[in-house]
Amino acid sequence: MIWSCGFNGRRLMSSFNMYSTGRASRAVTVSSKRKFMSGAISRQSMERKRKAWSFRRAPGSGQLAKSGGEAGGFIPTTMPNAPAELNRNGVICTTISQLMTNSDIIDMLELTARLMELHDGDPFRIRAFSSAAFSLEKTTLDLAEQPVAELTKLPGVGKAVAGKIREFADTGHLAELDELLAQTPPGVLDMFRIKGLGVKKIKTLWQELGLETLRDLRQAAETGRVAAIKGFGEKAQQNILESILFLESQSGKVRMDKADRLAQLLCDELAPLGRVEVSGQVLRRAIEVDTVELLVESDDPIGVQDAINARPNFTQNRAASSPFAWRGEVAGFDVQVSVLTYPAGQFDQQRFIRSATEAHLMQKGATGKTLLQTATMASANATDEQIYASAGLPYIVPEMRENGQAFAWASQHQPDELVTWDDLTGTLHNHSTWSDGKHTLRQMADYARELGLTYFGIADHSQTASYAGGLSPERVAQQHVEIDALNAEYAAAGLDFRILKGIESDILGDGSLDYTDDVLASFDYVVASVHQTLNMTKEKATARLLKAIENPYTSILGHPTGRLLLAREGYPLDFPVIIDACAANNVIIEINASPYRLDIDWHWIDYAMQRGVMLSINPDAHEMRGLLDMHYGIYAARKGGLTKAMTFNAQPLVEVLKRFNE
């Protein structure tokens, strides 16, 4: 099998975990997004990316492998009902351009523009690069495969920029960018990750205060030097300090989707060494991963390590390694990799032990022995189910083996009650070209149907989200005409499929929704979400959401905290109060399945179920492949113990419509 380790369709730079236009919600204005994204590539991450391009090859074949285009995260090759052309089954490729995604090119243009601005470059050229990056966000063409003549036909792309795109696509380098990176201290690039810092402020910190690292910046903020600079002040200084501390706490971690992708890549790469299985955090589907762990079955651990070290993209940390444990990094991924070697007689035992947290393994069963004690005494080929049974404990699925309430959950439920991909009947938070999506309403709906779903809810952005092409009341009416026409086509063809009229309505600062009641009444359902003003206190943020929940037109509370994993903390909320309000007002809570969000956090799922609140696993898809992100939502939902019975979009359409009409 040819594997593919294609990075995420947007903002894949390994040193920065940013959100994307096509994948995560457009939660900020385009201008502020540009500022936030401008540090998305560093000198080191560019080099890691080049190495990663060279790493995308079929094991042992010497040939490079590419997935069938950009995809939002790792897509299992066994994806049910996925059309062949959208699966990651791989085609043989032999050039860098065939491996490069549109995101790589857009990131390159954005960074070049920001660094030119940082170094007082030509304003006209800065605008040319920035405008091209913005215009190319929604193109569906494979930019790396287009000649200059075709690139110049695209909006916002002049001949000079087209030439730069070709240079980058053909070589993996851009000489001008390399020169700019060489002139910029790596720590200054890191400053672009600080919320609220744009090019001008970063230039001030660098050139006036002489700050060249995040450590320098933190010390300057702690001693009050930042607040003393004109244009900053005490509040800005505190925000900078909090942002640095958050980024430091996230260092060395990757999201679930990137960890999945790396684990799959490693399984295939190491397959010639013997039996290989994923373990640890990745097996448990942790939403943030600091170690990607694999087990190799072999009686020759030194030989295994020698074979790993012979691979050019593996770098061993010898101080952290041992004769039975290879630890280090893989090019293109900023996370520790651990490869543990066990003989056949210990492999299954260790696979089980390493699949759970220490707290989980210390659980005592009816025998009086802990799960760990039972596992160490188990026979060589004992299954997980047999180990739990021998301990006198109910079986717990791997996803829940870091859930402290797993055994309490198991006292009331069976594992087969947990929601699965096959249980899903529809999807309710999706975008199209009517707002900021990459594919048309018809394309999105048809792909949902091909995935086996029976309804597709369109929830494009509302009018306040002008930065994302939000719909005015007039455009809402026009979209509804198209929906009616498409539904008539499906009915005439005898298809059991329907598009539902939804909207992602912005929750304004005071908690109101951004349409009048007559417009809100025209939708089948309303997803109410916060996208702006995310710096409220816990009390104000909770009051804001309570007002939105109490709005009679609110059907679903979308991505409740607004968090972006590893990039932005969600705003603080009193979750019991929010969940209780949803119960009282018959409002569904979204599990936003984008691997950038996975919001609401899985820890609150059990409480929501206890209060009778249903949850909807929504992909927040901005392109067809984004629908497949529901897999990540499934993983997070199962971690929290979500059952099929309490999953709103696992219900048949008739029940969904009944609920919306209540």
JSON list of C-alpha atoms in Angstrom, two decimals, residues 460-637:
[
{"chain": "A", "resi": 460, "resn": "ASP", "atom": "CA", "xyz": [-23.28, 29.64, 5.78]},
{"chain": "A", "resi": 461, "resn": "HIS", "atom": "CA", "xyz": [-22.09, 32.72, 7.64]},
{"chain": "A", "resi": 462, "resn": "SER", "atom": "CA", "xyz": [-24.55, 35.44, 8.59]},
{"chain": "A", "resi": 463, "resn": "GLN", "atom": "CA", "xyz": [-24.49, 39.10, 7.65]},
{"chain": "A", "resi": 464, "resn": "THR", "atom": "CA", "xyz": [-22.22, 40.30, 10.46]},
{"chain": "A", "resi": 465, "resn": "ALA", "atom": "CA", "xyz": [-19.43, 38.07, 9.13]},
{"chain": "A", "resi": 466, "resn": "SER", "atom": "CA", "xyz": [-18.75, 40.33, 6.16]},
{"chain": "A", "resi": 467, "resn": "TYR", "atom": "CA", "xyz": [-15.12, 39.15, 6.18]},
{"chain": "A", "resi": 468, "resn": "ALA", "atom": "CA", "xyz": [-16.41, 35.67, 5.33]},
{"chain": "A", "resi": 469, "resn": "GLY", "atom": "CA", "xyz": [-18.99, 36.65, 2.73]},
{"chain": "A", "resi": 470, "resn": "GLY", "atom": "CA", "xyz": [-21.84, 36.57, 5.23]},
{"chain": "A", "resi": 471, "resn": "LEU", "atom": "CA", "xyz": [-25.34, 36.48, 3.77]},
{"chain": "A", "resi": 472, "resn": "SER", "atom": "CA", "xyz": [-27.56, 39.56, 3.74]},
{"chain": "A", "resi": 473, "resn": "PRO", "atom": "CA", "xyz": [-31.30, 38.91, 4.06]},
{"chain": "A", "resi": 474, "resn": "GLU", "atom": "CA", "xyz": [-31.59, 39.27, 0.29]},
{"chain": "A", "resi": 475, "resn": "ARG", "atom": "CA", "xyz": [-28.92, 36.65, -0.33]},
{"chain": "A", "resi": 476, "resn": "VAL", "atom": "CA", "xyz": [-30.54, 34.36, 2.23]},
{"chain": "A", "resi": 477, "resn": "ALA", "atom": "CA", "xyz": [-33.70, 34.43, 0.13]},
{"chain": "A", "resi": 478, "resn": "GLN", "atom": "CA", "xyz": [-31.69, 33.72, -3.02]},
{"chain": "A", "resi": 479, "resn": "GLN", "atom": "CA", "xyz": [-29.96, 30.76, -1.40]},
{"chain": "A", "resi": 480, "resn": "HIS", "atom": "CA", "xyz": [-33.31, 29.35, -0.31]},
{"chain": "A", "resi": 481, "resn": "VAL", "atom": "CA", "xyz": [-34.46, 29.43, -3.92]},
{"chain": "A", "resi": 482, "resn": "GLU", "atom": "CA", "xyz": [-31.46, 27.31, -4.91]},
{"chain": "A", "resi": 483, "resn": "ILE", "atom": "CA", "xyz": [-32.09, 24.90, -2.03]},
{"chain": "A", "resi": 484, "resn": "ASP", "atom": "CA", "xyz": [-35.71, 24.45, -3.08]},
{"chain": "A", "resi": 485, "resn": "ALA", "atom": "CA", "xyz": [-34.62, 23.75, -6.65]},
{"chain": "A", "resi": 486, "resn": "LEU", "atom": "CA", "xyz": [-32.02, 21.19, -5.59]},
{"chain": "A", "resi": 487, "resn": "ASN", "atom": "CA", "xyz": [-34.45, 19.45, -3.27]},
{"chain": "A", "resi": 488, "resn": "ALA", "atom": "CA", "xyz": [-36.95, 19.28, -6.12]},
{"chain": "A", "resi": 489, "resn": "GLU", "atom": "CA", "xyz": [-34.27, 17.59, -8.26]},
{"chain": "A", "resi": 490, "resn": "TYR", "atom": "CA", "xyz": [-33.52, 15.04, -5.56]},
{"chain": "A", "resi": 491, "resn": "ALA", "atom": "CA", "xyz": [-37.22, 14.28, -5.11]},
{"chain": "A", "resi": 492, "resn": "ALA", "atom": "CA", "xyz": [-37.78, 13.93, -8.86]},
{"chain": "A", "resi": 493, "resn": "ALA", "atom": "CA", "xyz": [-34.89, 11.48, -9.03]},
{"chain": "A", "resi": 494, "resn": "GLY", "atom": "CA", "xyz": [-36.37, 9.43, -6.21]},
{"chain": "A", "resi": 495, "resn": "LEU", "atom": "CA", "xyz": [-33.43, 10.14, -3.90]},
{"chain": "A", "resi": 496, "resn": "ASP", "atom": "CA", "xyz": [-33.88, 9.91, -0.15]},
{"chain": "A", "resi": 497, "resn": "PHE", "atom": "CA", "xyz": [-31.93, 13.08, 0.50]},
{"chain": "A", "resi": 498, "resn": "ARG", "atom": "CA", "xyz": [-32.71, 16.64, 1.50]},
{"chain": "A", "resi": 499, "resn": "ILE", "atom": "CA", "xyz": [-30.88, 19.92, 2.02]},
{"chain": "A", "resi": 500, "resn": "LEU", "atom": "CA", "xyz": [-31.93, 21.79, 5.16]},
{"chain": "A", "resi": 501, "resn": "LYS", "atom": "CA", "xyz": [-31.97, 25.58, 5.33]},
{"chain": "A", "resi": 502, "resn": "GLY", "atom": "CA", "xyz": [-29.70, 26.68, 8.12]},
{"chain": "A", "resi": 503, "resn": "ILE", "atom": "CA", "xyz": [-27.47, 29.60, 9.00]},
{"chain": "A", "resi": 504, "resn": "GLU", "atom": "CA", "xyz": [-24.52, 30.16, 11.31]},
{"chain": "A", "resi": 505, "resn": "SER", "atom": "CA", "xyz": [-25.78, 33.31, 12.96]},
{"chain": "A", "resi": 506, "resn": "ASP", "atom": "CA", "xyz": [-23.25, 35.43, 14.80]},
{"chain": "A", "resi": 507, "resn": "ILE", "atom": "CA", "xyz": [-23.87, 35.98, 18.48]},
{"chain": "A", "resi": 508, "resn": "LEU", "atom": "CA", "xyz": [-23.30, 39.70, 18.91]},
{"chain": "A", "resi": 509, "resn": "GLY", "atom": "CA", "xyz": [-21.59, 41.25, 21.90]},
{"chain": "A", "resi": 510, "resn": "ASP", "atom": "CA", "xyz": [-24.85, 41.64, 23.78]},
{"chain": "A", "resi": 511, "resn": "GLY", "atom": "CA", "xyz": [-25.96, 38.06, 23.07]},
{"chain": "A", "resi": 512, "resn": "SER", "atom": "CA", "xyz": [-28.47, 38.86, 20.34]},
{"chain": "A", "resi": 513, "resn": "LEU", "atom": "CA", "xyz": [-28.43, 37.18, 16.92]},
{"chain": "A", "resi": 514, "resn": "ASP", "atom": "CA", "xyz": [-27.67, 39.24, 13.84]},
{"chain": "A", "resi": 515, "resn": "TYR", "atom": "CA", "xyz": [-30.94, 38.91, 11.92]},
{"chain": "A", "resi": 516, "resn": "THR", "atom": "CA", "xyz": [-34.44, 40.11, 12.55]},
{"chain": "A", "resi": 517, "resn": "ASP", "atom": "CA", "xyz": [-37.00, 37.56, 13.71]},
{"chain": "A", "resi": 518, "resn": "ASP", "atom": "CA", "xyz": [-38.67, 37.34, 10.31]},
{"chain": "A", "resi": 519, "resn": "VAL", "atom": "CA", "xyz": [-35.37, 36.33, 8.67]},
{"chain": "A", "resi": 520, "resn": "LEU", "atom": "CA", "xyz": [-34.54, 33.86, 11.46]},
{"chain": "A", "resi": 521, "resn": "ALA", "atom": "CA", "xyz": [-37.98, 32.31, 11.03]},
{"chain": "A", "resi": 522, "resn": "SER", "atom": "CA", "xyz": [-37.20, 31.50, 7.38]},
{"chain": "A", "resi": 523, "resn": "PHE", "atom": "CA", "xyz": [-34.58, 28.89, 8.34]},
{"chain": "A", "resi": 524, "resn": "ASP", "atom": "CA", "xyz": [-35.15, 25.27, 9.27]},
{"chain": "A", "resi": 525, "resn": "TYR", "atom": "CA", "xyz": [-32.62, 25.77, 12.06]},
{"chain": "A", "resi": 526, "resn": "VAL", "atom": "CA", "xyz": [-30.08, 28.25, 13.39]},
{"chain": "A", "resi": 527, "resn": "VAL", "atom": "CA", "xyz": [-26.54, 27.54, 14.60]},
{"chain": "A", "resi": 528, "resn": "ALA", "atom": "CA", "xyz": [-25.65, 30.36, 16.99]},
{"chain": "A", "resi": 529, "resn": "SER", "atom": "CA", "xyz": [-21.90, 30.96, 17.27]},
{"chain": "A", "resi": 530, "resn": "VAL", "atom": "CA", "xyz": [-19.48, 33.52, 18.67]},
{"chain": "A", "resi": 531, "resn": "HIS", "atom": "CA", "xyz": [-16.79, 34.71, 16.26]},
{"chain": "A", "resi": 532, "resn": "GLN", "atom": "CA", "xyz": [-15.76, 38.09, 17.61]},
{"chain": "A", "resi": 533, "resn": "THR", "atom": "CA", "xyz": [-15.07, 39.82, 20.94]},
{"chain": "A", "resi": 534, "resn": "LEU", "atom": "CA", "xyz": [-13.50, 36.77, 22.57]},
{"chain": "A", "resi": 535, "resn": "ASN", "atom": "CA", "xyz": [-11.83, 38.55, 25.48]},
{"chain": "A", "resi": 536, "resn": "MET", "atom": "CA", "xyz": [-14.79, 38.81, 27.86]},
{"chain": "A", "resi": 537, "resn": "THR", "atom": "CA", "xyz": [-14.73, 37.82, 31.49]},
{"chain": "A", "resi": 538, "resn": "LYS", "atom": "CA", "xyz": [-16.29, 34.52, 32.49]},
{"chain": "A", "resi": 539, "resn": "GLU", "atom": "CA", "xyz": [-19.37, 36.28, 33.83]},
{"chain": "A", "resi": 540, "resn": "LYS", "atom": "CA", "xyz": [-19.91, 38.43, 30.72]},
{"chain": "A", "resi": 541, "resn": "ALA", "atom": "CA", "xyz": [-19.18, 35.59, 28.29]},
{"chain": "A", "resi": 542, "resn": "THR", "atom": "CA", "xyz": [-21.63, 33.32, 30.10]},
{"chain": "A", "resi": 543, "resn": "ALA", "atom": "CA", "xyz": [-24.33, 36.00, 30.15]},
{"chain": "A", "resi": 544, "resn": "ARG", "atom": "CA", "xyz": [-23.79, 36.61, 26.44]},
{"chain": "A", "resi": 545, "resn": "LEU", "atom": "CA", "xyz": [-24.30, 32.94, 25.57]},
{"chain": "A", "resi": 546, "resn": "LEU", "atom": "CA", "xyz": [-27.27, 32.62, 27.91]},
{"chain": "A", "resi": 547, "resn": "LYS", "atom": "CA", "xyz": [-29.09, 35.35, 26.00]},
{"chain": "A", "resi": 548, "resn": "ALA", "atom": "CA", "xyz": [-28.38, 33.59, 22.70]},
{"chain": "A", "resi": 549, "resn": "ILE", "atom": "CA", "xyz": [-29.50, 30.23, 24.08]},
{"chain": "A", "resi": 550, "resn": "GLU", "atom": "CA", "xyz": [-32.74, 31.78, 25.29]},
{"chain": "A", "resi": 551, "resn": "ASN", "atom": "CA", "xyz": [-33.47, 33.18, 21.83]},
{"chain": "A", "resi": 552, "resn": "PRO", "atom": "CA", "xyz": [-36.40, 31.07, 20.55]},
{"chain": "A", "resi": 553, "resn": "TYR", "atom": "CA", "xyz": [-34.77, 30.76, 17.12]},
{"chain": "A", "resi": 554, "resn": "THR", "atom": "CA", "xyz": [-31.51, 29.23, 18.39]},
{"chain": "A", "resi": 555, "resn": "SER", "atom": "CA", "xyz": [-31.44, 25.52, 17.54]},
{"chain": "A", "resi": 556, "resn": "ILE", "atom": "CA", "xyz": [-27.76, 24.65, 18.03]},
{"chain": "A", "resi": 557, "resn": "LEU", "atom": "CA", "xyz": [-25.02, 26.31, 20.08]},
{"chain": "A", "resi": 558, "resn": "GLY", "atom": "CA", "xyz": [-21.97, 26.28, 17.80]},
{"chain": "A", "resi": 559, "resn": "HIS", "atom": "CA", "xyz": [-18.35, 25.77, 18.96]},
{"chain": "A", "resi": 560, "resn": "PRO", "atom": "CA", "xyz": [-19.16, 27.16, 22.43]},
{"chain": "A", "resi": 561, "resn": "THR", "atom": "CA", "xyz": [-15.72, 28.40, 23.55]},
{"chain": "A", "resi": 562, "resn": "GLY", "atom": "CA", "xyz": [-14.28, 29.59, 20.24]},
{"chain": "A", "resi": 563, "resn": "ARG", "atom": "CA", "xyz": [-11.02, 27.84, 20.99]},
{"chain": "A", "resi": 564, "resn": "LEU", "atom": "CA", "xyz": [-8.38, 26.94, 18.40]},
{"chain": "A", "resi": 565, "resn": "LEU", "atom": "CA", "xyz": [-6.32, 24.05, 19.68]},
{"chain": "A", "resi": 566, "resn": "LEU", "atom": "CA", "xyz": [-2.67, 24.90, 20.36]},
{"chain": "A", "resi": 567, "resn": "ALA", "atom": "CA", "xyz": [-3.23, 28.40, 18.99]},
{"chain": "A", "resi": 568, "resn": "ARG", "atom": "CA", "xyz": [-5.91, 30.16, 21.04]},
{"chain": "A", "resi": 569, "resn": "GLU", "atom": "CA", "xyz": [-7.59, 29.43, 24.34]},
{"chain": "A", "resi": 570, "resn": "GLY", "atom": "CA", "xyz": [-11.35, 29.45, 24.36]},
{"chain": "A", "resi": 571, "resn": "TYR", "atom": "CA", "xyz": [-13.03, 32.16, 26.36]},
{"chain": "A", "resi": 572, "resn": "PRO", "atom": "CA", "xyz": [-14.02, 31.16, 29.89]},
{"chain": "A", "resi": 573, "resn": "LEU", "atom": "CA", "xyz": [-17.56, 29.93, 30.48]},
{"chain": "A", "resi": 574, "resn": "ASP", "atom": "CA", "xyz": [-19.59, 28.60, 33.38]},
{"chain": "A", "resi": 575, "resn": "PHE", "atom": "CA", "xyz": [-20.30, 25.31, 31.64]},
{"chain": "A", "resi": 576, "resn": "PRO", "atom": "CA", "xyz": [-22.87, 23.86, 34.06]},
{"chain": "A", "resi": 577, "resn": "VAL", "atom": "CA", "xyz": [-24.89, 27.06, 33.72]},
{"chain": "A", "resi": 578, "resn": "ILE", "atom": "CA", "xyz": [-24.59, 27.00, 29.90]},
{"chain": "A", "resi": 579, "resn": "ILE", "atom": "CA", "xyz": [-25.52, 23.32, 29.65]},
{"chain": "A", "resi": 580, "resn": "ASP", "atom": "CA", "xyz": [-28.43, 23.73, 32.06]},
{"chain": "A", "resi": 581, "resn": "ALA", "atom": "CA", "xyz": [-29.71, 26.61, 29.95]},
{"chain": "A", "resi": 582, "resn": "CYS", "atom": "CA", "xyz": [-29.51, 24.47, 26.81]},
{"chain": "A", "resi": 583, "resn": "ALA", "atom": "CA", "xyz": [-31.54, 21.81, 28.61]},
{"chain": "A", "resi": 584, "resn": "ALA", "atom": "CA", "xyz": [-34.16, 24.36, 29.66]},
{"chain": "A", "resi": 585, "resn": "ASN", "atom": "CA", "xyz": [-34.42, 25.90, 26.18]},
{"chain": "A", "resi": 586, "resn": "ASN", "atom": "CA", "xyz": [-34.26, 22.72, 24.10]},
{"chain": "A", "resi": 587, "resn": "VAL", "atom": "CA", "xyz": [-30.99, 23.79, 22.46]},
{"chain": "A", "resi": 588, "resn": "ILE", "atom": "CA", "xyz": [-28.55, 21.25, 21.01]},
{"chain": "A", "resi": 589, "resn": "ILE", "atom": "CA", "xyz": [-24.83, 21.66, 21.70]},
{"chain": "A", "resi": 590, "resn": "GLU", "atom": "CA", "xyz": [-22.37, 21.25, 18.87]},
{"chain": "A", "resi": 591, "resn": "ILE", "atom": "CA", "xyz": [-19.25, 19.14, 18.98]},
{"chain": "A", "resi": 592, "resn": "ASN", "atom": "CA", "xyz": [-17.37, 21.06, 16.32]},
{"chain": "A", "resi": 593, "resn": "ALA", "atom": "CA", "xyz": [-15.46, 18.25, 14.61]},
{"chain": "A", "resi": 594, "resn": "SER", "atom": "CA", "xyz": [-12.77, 20.39, 13.02]},
{"chain": "A", "resi": 595, "resn": "PRO", "atom": "CA", "xyz": [-9.50, 19.09, 14.48]},
{"chain": "A", "resi": 596, "resn": "TYR", "atom": "CA", "xyz": [-8.61, 22.73, 15.02]},
{"chain": "A", "resi": 597, "resn": "ARG", "atom": "CA", "xyz": [-11.51, 23.07, 17.46]},
{"chain": "A", "resi": 598, "resn": "LEU", "atom": "CA", "xyz": [-13.14, 19.89, 18.85]},
{"chain": "A", "resi": 599, "resn": "ASP", "atom": "CA", "xyz": [-15.37, 22.24, 20.79]},
{"chain": "A", "resi": 600, "resn": "ILE", "atom": "CA", "xyz": [-17.31, 21.61, 23.13]},
{"chain": "A", "resi": 601, "resn": "ASP", "atom": "CA", "xyz": [-14.56, 19.81, 25.01]},
{"chain": "A", "resi": 602, "resn": "TRP", "atom": "CA", "xyz": [-15.23, 16.12, 25.57]},
{"chain": "A", "resi": 603, "resn": "HIS", "atom": "CA", "xyz": [-15.02, 16.48, 29.36]},
{"chain": "A", "resi": 604, "resn": "TRP", "atom": "CA", "xyz": [-18.47, 18.13, 29.36]},
{"chain": "A", "resi": 605, "resn": "ILE", "atom": "CA", "xyz": [-20.25, 15.53, 27.25]},
{"chain": "A", "resi": 606, "resn": "ASP", "atom": "CA", "xyz": [-21.30, 13.32, 30.16]},
{"chain": "A", "resi": 607, "resn": "TYR", "atom": "CA", "xyz": [-22.79, 16.26, 32.06]},
{"chain": "A", "resi": 608, "resn": "ALA", "atom": "CA", "xyz": [-24.72, 17.33, 28.97]},
{"chain": "A", "resi": 609, "resn": "MET", "atom": "CA", "xyz": [-26.11, 13.81, 28.56]},
{"chain": "A", "resi": 610, "resn": "GLN", "atom": "CA", "xyz": [-27.12, 13.71, 32.22]},
{"chain": "A", "resi": 611, "resn": "ARG", "atom": "CA", "xyz": [-29.04, 16.96, 31.72]},
{"chain": "A", "resi": 612, "resn": "GLY", "atom": "CA", "xyz": [-30.78, 15.55, 28.66]},
{"chain": "A", "resi": 613, "resn": "VAL", "atom": "CA", "xyz": [-28.97, 17.80, 26.18]},
{"chain": "A", "resi": 614, "resn": "MET", "atom": "CA", "xyz": [-28.35, 16.25, 22.78]},
{"chain": "A", "resi": 615, "resn": "LEU", "atom": "CA", "xyz": [-25.10, 16.89, 20.94]},
{"chain": "A", "resi": 616, "resn": "SER", "atom": "CA", "xyz": [-24.55, 17.26, 17.20]},
{"chain": "A", "resi": 617, "resn": "ILE", "atom": "CA", "xyz": [-21.23, 16.23, 15.62]},
{"chain": "A", "resi": 618, "resn": "ASN", "atom": "CA", "xyz": [-20.75, 18.94, 13.01]},
{"chain": "A", "resi": 619, "resn": "PRO", "atom": "CA", "xyz": [-17.73, 19.24, 10.69]},
{"chain": "A", "resi": 620, "resn": "ASP", "atom": "CA", "xyz": [-17.88, 23.01, 10.10]},
{"chain": "A", "resi": 621, "resn": "ALA", "atom": "CA", "xyz": [-16.89, 21.98, 6.58]},
{"chain": "A", "resi": 622, "resn": "HIS", "atom": "CA", "xyz": [-15.75, 24.63, 4.12]},
{"chain": "A", "resi": 623, "resn": "GLU", "atom": "CA", "xyz": [-15.00, 22.13, 1.36]},
{"chain": "A", "resi": 624, "resn": "MET", "atom": "CA", "xyz": [-16.10, 18.62, 0.45]},
{"chain": "A", "resi": 625, "resn": "ARG", "atom": "CA", "xyz": [-13.27, 16.89, 2.27]},
{"chain": "A", "resi": 626, "resn": "GLY", "atom": "CA", "xyz": [-14.11, 18.87, 5.35]},
{"chain": "A", "resi": 627, "resn": "LEU", "atom": "CA", "xyz": [-17.14, 16.62, 5.82]},
{"chain": "A", "resi": 628, "resn": "LEU", "atom": "CA", "xyz": [-14.73, 13.83, 6.68]},
{"chain": "A", "resi": 629, "resn": "ASP", "atom": "CA", "xyz": [-13.64, 15.76, 9.76]},
{"chain": "A", "resi": 630, "resn": "MET", "atom": "CA", "xyz": [-16.67, 14.22, 11.43]},
{"chain": "A", "resi": 631, "resn": "HIS", "atom": "CA", "xyz": [-14.31, 11.32, 12.14]},
{"chain": "A", "resi": 632, "resn": "TYR", "atom": "CA", "xyz": [-12.41, 13.54, 14.55]},
{"chain": "A", "resi": 633, "resn": "GLY", "atom": "CA", "xyz": [-15.67, 14.61, 16.13]},
{"chain": "A", "resi": 634, "resn": "ILE", "atom": "CA", "xyz": [-16.60, 10.95, 16.55]},
{"chain": "A", "resi": 635, "resn": "TYR", "atom": "CA", "xyz": [-13.31, 10.28, 18.34]},
{"chain": "A", "resi": 636, "resn": "ALA", "atom": "CA", "xyz": [-13.82, 13.21, 20.71]},
{"chain": "A", "resi": 637, "resn": "ALA", "atom": "CA", "xyz": [-17.45, 12.25, 21.29]}
]
